[in-house]
Short mmCIF file of C-alpha atoms in Angstrom, two decimals:
data_model
loop_
_atom_site.label_atom_id
_atom_site.label_comp_id
_atom_site.label_asym_id
_atom_site.label_seq_id
_atom_site.Cartn_x
_atom_site.Cartn_y
_atom_site.Cartn_z
CA UNK I 1 19.85 17.66 -27.36
CA UNK I 2 20.48 19.85 -23.91
CA UNK I 3 23.72 19.52 -22.19
CA UNK I 4 25.45 21.68 -19.26
CA UNK I 5 27.09 24.96 -20.71
CA UNK I 6 30.34 23.26 -19.22
CA UNK I 7 30.25 19.57 -21.06
CA UNK I 8 30.57 20.28 -24.59
CA UNK I 9 32.62 16.99 -25.26
CA UNK I 10 29.57 15.89 -24.04
CA UNK I 11 27.22 17.46 -26.70
CA UNK I 12 29.95 16.60 -29.35
CA UNK I 13 29.93 12.72 -28.43
CA UNK I 14 25.67 12.99 -28.36
CA UNK I 15 25.53 14.70 -31.82
CA UNK I 16 27.98 12.08 -32.69
CA UNK I 17 26.66 9.04 -31.75
CA UNK I 18 22.99 9.65 -30.69
CA UNK I 19 21.85 10.90 -34.21
CA UNK I 20 23.01 7.89 -35.72
CA UNK I 21 21.62 5.33 -33.58
CA UNK I 22 17.95 7.27 -33.75
CA UNK I 23 15.77 5.18 -36.30
CA UNK I 24 12.44 5.28 -36.50
CA UNK I 25 10.21 1.57 -36.47
CA UNK I 26 7.92 1.03 -39.11
CA UNK I 27 5.64 -1.38 -37.32
CA UNK I 28 3.94 1.36 -35.55
CA UNK I 29 4.00 3.42 -38.74
CA UNK I 30 -0.01 4.69 -39.67
CA UNK I 31 -1.13 4.58 -36.11
CA UNK I 32 -2.04 7.71 -33.98
CA UNK I 33 0.50 10.20 -33.01
CA UNK I 34 -1.09 10.73 -29.58
CA UNK I 35 -1.84 7.16 -28.78
CA UNK I 36 -0.69 5.79 -25.51
CA UNK I 37 1.25 2.05 -25.40
CA UNK I 38 1.92 -0.34 -23.61
CA UNK I 39 5.68 -1.97 -22.84
CA UNK I 40 6.25 -5.46 -21.08
CA UNK I 41 10.19 -5.16 -20.55
CA UNK I 42 10.47 -8.78 -18.82
CA UNK I 43 9.04 -10.47 -22.43
CA UNK I 44 9.52 -7.23 -24.75
CA UNK I 45 5.54 -7.18 -25.62
CA UNK I 46 4.48 -3.49 -26.94
CA UNK I 47 0.73 -2.21 -27.74
CA UNK I 48 -0.38 0.99 -28.56
CA UNK I 49 -4.11 2.26 -28.05
CA UNK I 50 -6.41 5.21 -28.15
CA UNK I 51 -5.33 7.97 -26.16
CA UNK I 52 -8.48 7.71 -24.34
CA UNK I 53 -7.91 4.55 -22.79
CA UNK I 54 -6.61 3.50 -19.58
CA UNK I 55 -4.40 1.13 -17.79
CA UNK I 56 -6.04 -0.23 -15.47
CA UNK I 57 -3.63 -3.03 -14.08
CA UNK I 58 -0.66 -4.25 -14.86
CA UNK I 59 2.90 -5.02 -13.83
CA UNK I 60 5.92 -6.67 -15.25
CA UNK I 61 5.32 -10.24 -16.10
CA UNK I 62 1.60 -10.09 -15.19
CA UNK I 63 -1.76 -9.49 -16.82
CA UNK I 64 -2.10 -6.06 -18.18
CA UNK I 65 -5.72 -4.74 -18.17
CA UNK I 66 -6.26 -1.76 -20.38
CA UNK I 67 -10.00 0.04 -20.66
CA UNK I 68 -12.11 2.29 -23.00
CA UNK I 69 -15.05 3.55 -23.61
CA UNK I 70 -16.01 0.83 -26.44
CA UNK I 71 -13.91 -2.08 -25.29
CA UNK I 72 -11.17 -3.39 -23.40
CA UNK I 73 -7.61 -5.28 -23.52
CA UNK I 74 -6.21 -7.94 -21.74
CA UNK I 75 -2.25 -8.67 -22.88
CA UNK I 76 -0.78 -11.65 -21.46
CA UNK I 77 1.70 -13.79 -21.76
CA UNK I 78 1.95 -17.94 -20.62
CA UNK I 79 4.06 -20.96 -21.01
CA UNK I 80 1.90 -23.55 -22.95
CA UNK I 81 2.68 -27.40 -23.32
CA UNK I 82 3.16 -26.91 -27.53
CA UNK I 83 2.24 -24.23 -30.02
CA UNK I 84 -1.25 -23.71 -30.30
CA UNK I 85 -2.89 -25.04 -33.76
CA UNK I 86 -6.19 -23.60 -35.22
CA UNK I 87 -8.16 -26.27 -32.66
CA UNK I 88 -6.21 -25.43 -29.32
CA UNK I 89 -6.64 -21.63 -30.01
CA UNK I 90 -10.50 -21.92 -30.06
CA UNK I 91 -10.18 -24.21 -26.89
CA UNK I 92 -8.12 -21.49 -25.34
CA UNK I 93 -10.83 -19.08 -26.01
CA UNK I 94 -13.31 -20.79 -24.63
CA UNK I 95 -11.68 -21.94 -21.63
CA UNK I 96 -10.07 -17.90 -21.15
CA UNK I 97 -13.89 -16.03 -21.96
CA UNK I 98 -16.69 -17.58 -19.86
CA UNK I 99 -19.42 -18.35 -22.31
CA UNK I 100 -17.78 -17.77 -25.46
CA UNK I 101 -19.01 -19.29 -28.40
CA UNK I 102 -16.08 -18.89 -31.23
CA UNK I 103 -17.85 -17.83 -34.78
CA UNK I 104 -14.65 -17.76 -36.84
CA UNK I 105 -10.89 -18.31 -36.87
CA UNK I 106 -7.76 -17.16 -39.23
CA UNK I 107 -4.05 -17.55 -39.19
CA UNK I 108 -1.87 -14.08 -38.77
CA UNK I 109 1.56 -13.21 -37.91
CA UNK I 110 3.28 -10.50 -36.18
CA UNK I 111 7.13 -9.95 -37.07
CA UNK I 112 8.51 -13.56 -36.81
CA UNK I 113 5.96 -14.86 -35.17
CA UNK I 114 2.46 -17.03 -36.12
CA UNK I 115 -0.12 -16.91 -34.41
CA UNK I 116 -4.31 -17.07 -34.49
CA UNK I 117 -7.28 -14.59 -34.69
CA UNK I 118 -10.02 -16.04 -32.67
CA UNK I 119 -13.71 -14.00 -33.50
CA UNK I 120 -16.12 -15.39 -30.62
CA UNK I 121 -19.42 -13.60 -29.34
CA UNK I 122 -19.94 -13.68 -25.63
CA UNK I 123 -22.62 -12.36 -22.63
CA UNK I 124 -20.92 -10.23 -19.63
CA UNK I 125 -22.35 -10.10 -16.02
CA UNK I 126 -25.32 -7.76 -16.91
CA UNK I 127 -26.85 -9.79 -19.61
CA UNK I 128 -25.18 -7.92 -22.29
CA UNK I 129 -24.31 -9.54 -25.88
CA UNK I 130 -20.46 -8.20 -26.67
CA UNK I 131 -18.04 -9.31 -29.40
CA UNK I 132 -14.38 -9.97 -29.28
CA UNK I 133 -10.90 -10.94 -30.81
CA UNK I 134 -8.28 -12.99 -29.66
CA UNK I 135 -4.68 -12.46 -31.10
CA UNK I 136 -2.73 -15.57 -30.36
CA UNK I 137 1.05 -15.69 -30.81
CA UNK I 138 3.57 -18.45 -30.77
CA UNK I 139 6.62 -17.22 -29.20
CA UNK I 140 9.85 -19.70 -28.26
CA UNK I 141 10.10 -21.86 -25.93
CA UNK I 142 6.18 -22.46 -26.05
CA UNK I 143 5.63 -18.95 -25.21
CA UNK I 144 1.72 -18.24 -25.64
CA UNK I 145 1.80 -14.30 -26.15
CA UNK I 146 -1.98 -13.05 -26.18
CA UNK I 147 -3.78 -9.95 -26.65
CA UNK I 148 -7.84 -10.19 -26.09
CA UNK I 149 -9.71 -7.56 -27.60
CA UNK I 150 -13.63 -7.34 -26.25
CA UNK I 151 -15.99 -4.23 -28.00
CA UNK I 152 -19.35 -4.23 -26.17
CA UNK I 153 -21.00 -4.61 -29.88
CA UNK I 154 -23.53 -7.96 -30.34
CA UNK I 155 -22.53 -10.39 -33.17
CA UNK I 156 -19.15 -8.61 -34.41
CA UNK I 157 -16.89 -10.61 -36.47
CA UNK I 158 -13.50 -9.11 -36.45
CA UNK I 159 -12.11 -11.34 -39.03
CA UNK I 160 -14.47 -10.22 -41.54
CA UNK I 161 -13.45 -7.47 -43.77
CA UNK I 162 -16.34 -5.29 -43.49
CA UNK I 163 -16.49 -5.41 -40.07
CA UNK I 164 -12.64 -4.61 -39.79
CA UNK I 165 -12.84 -1.89 -42.29
CA UNK I 166 -16.19 -0.38 -39.86
CA UNK I 167 -14.04 -0.84 -37.03
CA UNK I 168 -10.74 0.08 -38.07
CA UNK I 169 -9.22 1.79 -34.73
CA UNK I 170 -9.89 -1.56 -32.85
CA UNK I 171 -7.94 -3.27 -35.62
CA UNK I 172 -5.50 -0.62 -35.52
CA UNK I 173 -4.74 -1.55 -31.69
CA UNK I 174 -4.52 -5.34 -32.52
CA UNK I 175 -2.14 -4.59 -35.62
CA UNK I 176 0.21 -2.98 -32.68
CA UNK I 177 0.62 -5.31 -30.57
CA UNK I 178 4.59 -6.87 -31.44
CA UNK I 179 7.05 -8.39 -30.03
CA UNK I 180 10.50 -6.12 -30.13
CA UNK I 181 13.86 -7.47 -30.29
CA UNK I 182 17.26 -6.56 -29.48
CA UNK I 183 15.90 -3.70 -26.80
CA UNK I 184 17.53 -3.98 -23.49
CA UNK I 185 15.25 -2.03 -20.42
CA UNK I 186 16.34 -2.97 -17.18
CA UNK I 187 13.57 -4.25 -15.33
CA UNK I 188 12.46 -2.87 -11.86
CA UNK I 189 13.31 -3.21 -8.73
CA UNK I 190 9.92 -4.37 -6.67
CA UNK I 191 10.08 -2.22 -3.38
CA UNK I 192 9.33 -5.35 -0.78
CA UNK I 193 6.39 -4.68 1.35
CA UNK I 194 6.70 -7.46 3.91
CA UNK I 195 9.41 -5.31 6.21
CA UNK I 196 6.33 -3.54 7.88
CA UNK I 197 4.89 -6.41 10.05
CA UNK I 198 8.39 -6.48 12.18
CA UNK I 199 8.02 -2.50 14.11
CA UNK I 200 4.14 -3.63 14.19
CA UNK I 201 5.02 -6.34 16.47
CA UNK I 202 7.61 -4.49 18.03
CA UNK I 203 4.99 -1.67 19.04
CA UNK I 204 3.06 -4.33 20.52
CA UNK I 205 5.66 -5.61 22.87
CA UNK I 206 6.00 -1.82 24.09
CA UNK I 207 2.72 -1.55 24.89
CA UNK I 208 3.08 -4.45 27.63
CA UNK I 209 5.37 -2.43 30.11
CA UNK I 210 3.47 0.83 29.86
CA UNK I 211 0.61 -1.22 31.14
CA UNK I 212 3.06 -2.46 34.31
CA UNK I 213 4.14 1.07 34.95
CA UNK I 214 0.31 2.04 35.48
CA UNK I 215 -0.23 -0.50 37.95
CA UNK I 216 2.82 0.57 40.43
CA UNK I 217 1.32 4.49 40.04
CA UNK I 218 -2.02 3.28 41.71
CA UNK I 219 -0.05 0.97 44.28
CA UNK I 220 2.34 4.14 44.87
CA UNK I 221 -1.23 6.38 45.38
CA UNK I 222 -2.84 3.35 47.70
CA UNK I 223 0.63 3.93 50.05
CA UNK I 224 0.44 7.30 50.11
CA UNK I 225 -3.66 7.52 51.26
CA UNK I 226 -2.33 5.19 54.04
CA UNK I 227 0.24 7.23 55.81
CA UNK I 228 -2.07 10.49 55.55
CA UNK I 229 -4.54 8.96 57.48
CA UNK I 230 -2.78 7.68 60.14
CA UNK I 231 -0.75 10.91 61.13
CA UNK I 232 -4.82 12.69 61.45
CA UNK I 233 -6.12 9.79 63.66
CA UNK I 234 -3.30 9.88 66.49
CA UNK I 235 -4.25 13.76 67.19
CA UNK I 236 -8.15 13.10 67.56
CA UNK I 237 -7.37 9.67 69.57
CA UNK I 238 -5.26 11.73 72.04
CA UNK I 239 -7.19 14.11 74.39
CA UNK I 240 -5.16 15.23 76.83
CA UNK I 241 -4.20 18.98 76.38
CA UNK I 242 -0.59 18.81 76.94
CA UNK I 243 0.37 16.77 74.12
CA UNK I 244 -0.96 19.42 71.48
CA UNK I 245 0.81 22.17 73.89
CA UNK I 246 3.62 20.91 73.61
CA UNK I 247 3.97 20.83 69.36
CA UNK I 248 7.41 22.13 68.65
CA UNK I 249 5.86 24.24 65.64
CA UNK I 250 4.27 26.67 67.93
CA UNK I 251 6.92 28.70 68.51
CA UNK I 252 4.51 31.61 70.10
CA UNK I 253 3.66 30.20 72.91
CA UNK I 254 5.83 31.12 75.23
CA UNK I 255 3.92 33.40 77.35
CA UNK I 256 1.55 30.23 77.58
CA UNK I 257 3.99 28.42 79.67
CA UNK I 258 5.78 30.82 82.37
CA UNK I 259 2.03 31.15 84.33
CA UNK I 260 3.03 27.65 84.94
CA UNK I 261 5.45 27.76 87.24
CA UNK I 262 3.44 30.13 89.84
CA UNK I 263 1.36 27.03 90.14
CA UNK I 264 3.72 24.74 90.75
CA UNK I 265 4.65 26.89 93.56
CA UNK I 266 1.57 27.09 95.55
CA UNK I 267 1.82 23.89 96.20
CA UNK I 268 5.23 24.51 98.62
CA UNK I 269 3.19 27.03 100.63
CA UNK I 270 0.58 24.22 101.29
CA UNK I 271 3.30 22.72 103.57
CA UNK I 272 4.28 25.79 105.34
CA UNK I 273 0.98 26.39 106.55
CA UNK I 274 0.67 22.94 107.86
CA UNK I 275 3.85 23.48 109.94
CA UNK I 276 2.59 26.44 111.30
CA UNK I 277 -0.50 24.80 112.70
CA UNK I 278 1.42 22.09 115.50
CA UNK I 279 3.28 25.27 116.92
#
């Protein structure tokens, strides 16, 4: 037990209460310490398996798949109309394992639960001959707990003693399938995934005004082009030089305007000459 250096009272509390509440669970005695385990808090089912096996699919209250190099496990709980007898247990295997042929069935118990172990053979999708052993336990309220073990060997009846000795590790897996009582583990709160679609819908609406803005920019560009062309065309149509000279921007042209007054005075000179002729 480790606590912060300023939590002396917490350390004393743990020493007084934790040690007395620490109790071993005898049902897993004899299973290797390095084995993994799977516990479903929704129904308090637990099973152990070799460390080289991996959980490939699981969720609280849902079927769980555990795969290894020599076999695979399928763990689940389901509601049934009535507790299974031997005939119903055989039918369960035929319904849940396509093409299965039941070879034997015998009664079994796990703690306070009773049921059957049904051995069978089947052919997988690749045409390989395999074997299996389904452990079916009748629970309360017509609930069936099942651990379906499949092994990649042909014609193996795991209800036979000699086969159980030859496959001792596989039988330890099924012997660890238990229903634990008195354990209260809070269920995890699933993270909702349905909140993702609304942002996607909002972004699509935002994209519509963006297209409208593009159209406005194109219209502005066209108007600017027309206004630029109009002033350029006006000077080209006017052929009168004085129009170009009168541009107020040419402030350096005053010397050009000064010769024009003498040109205007030459007209009165012509009138004086006309008067002298009658005299």
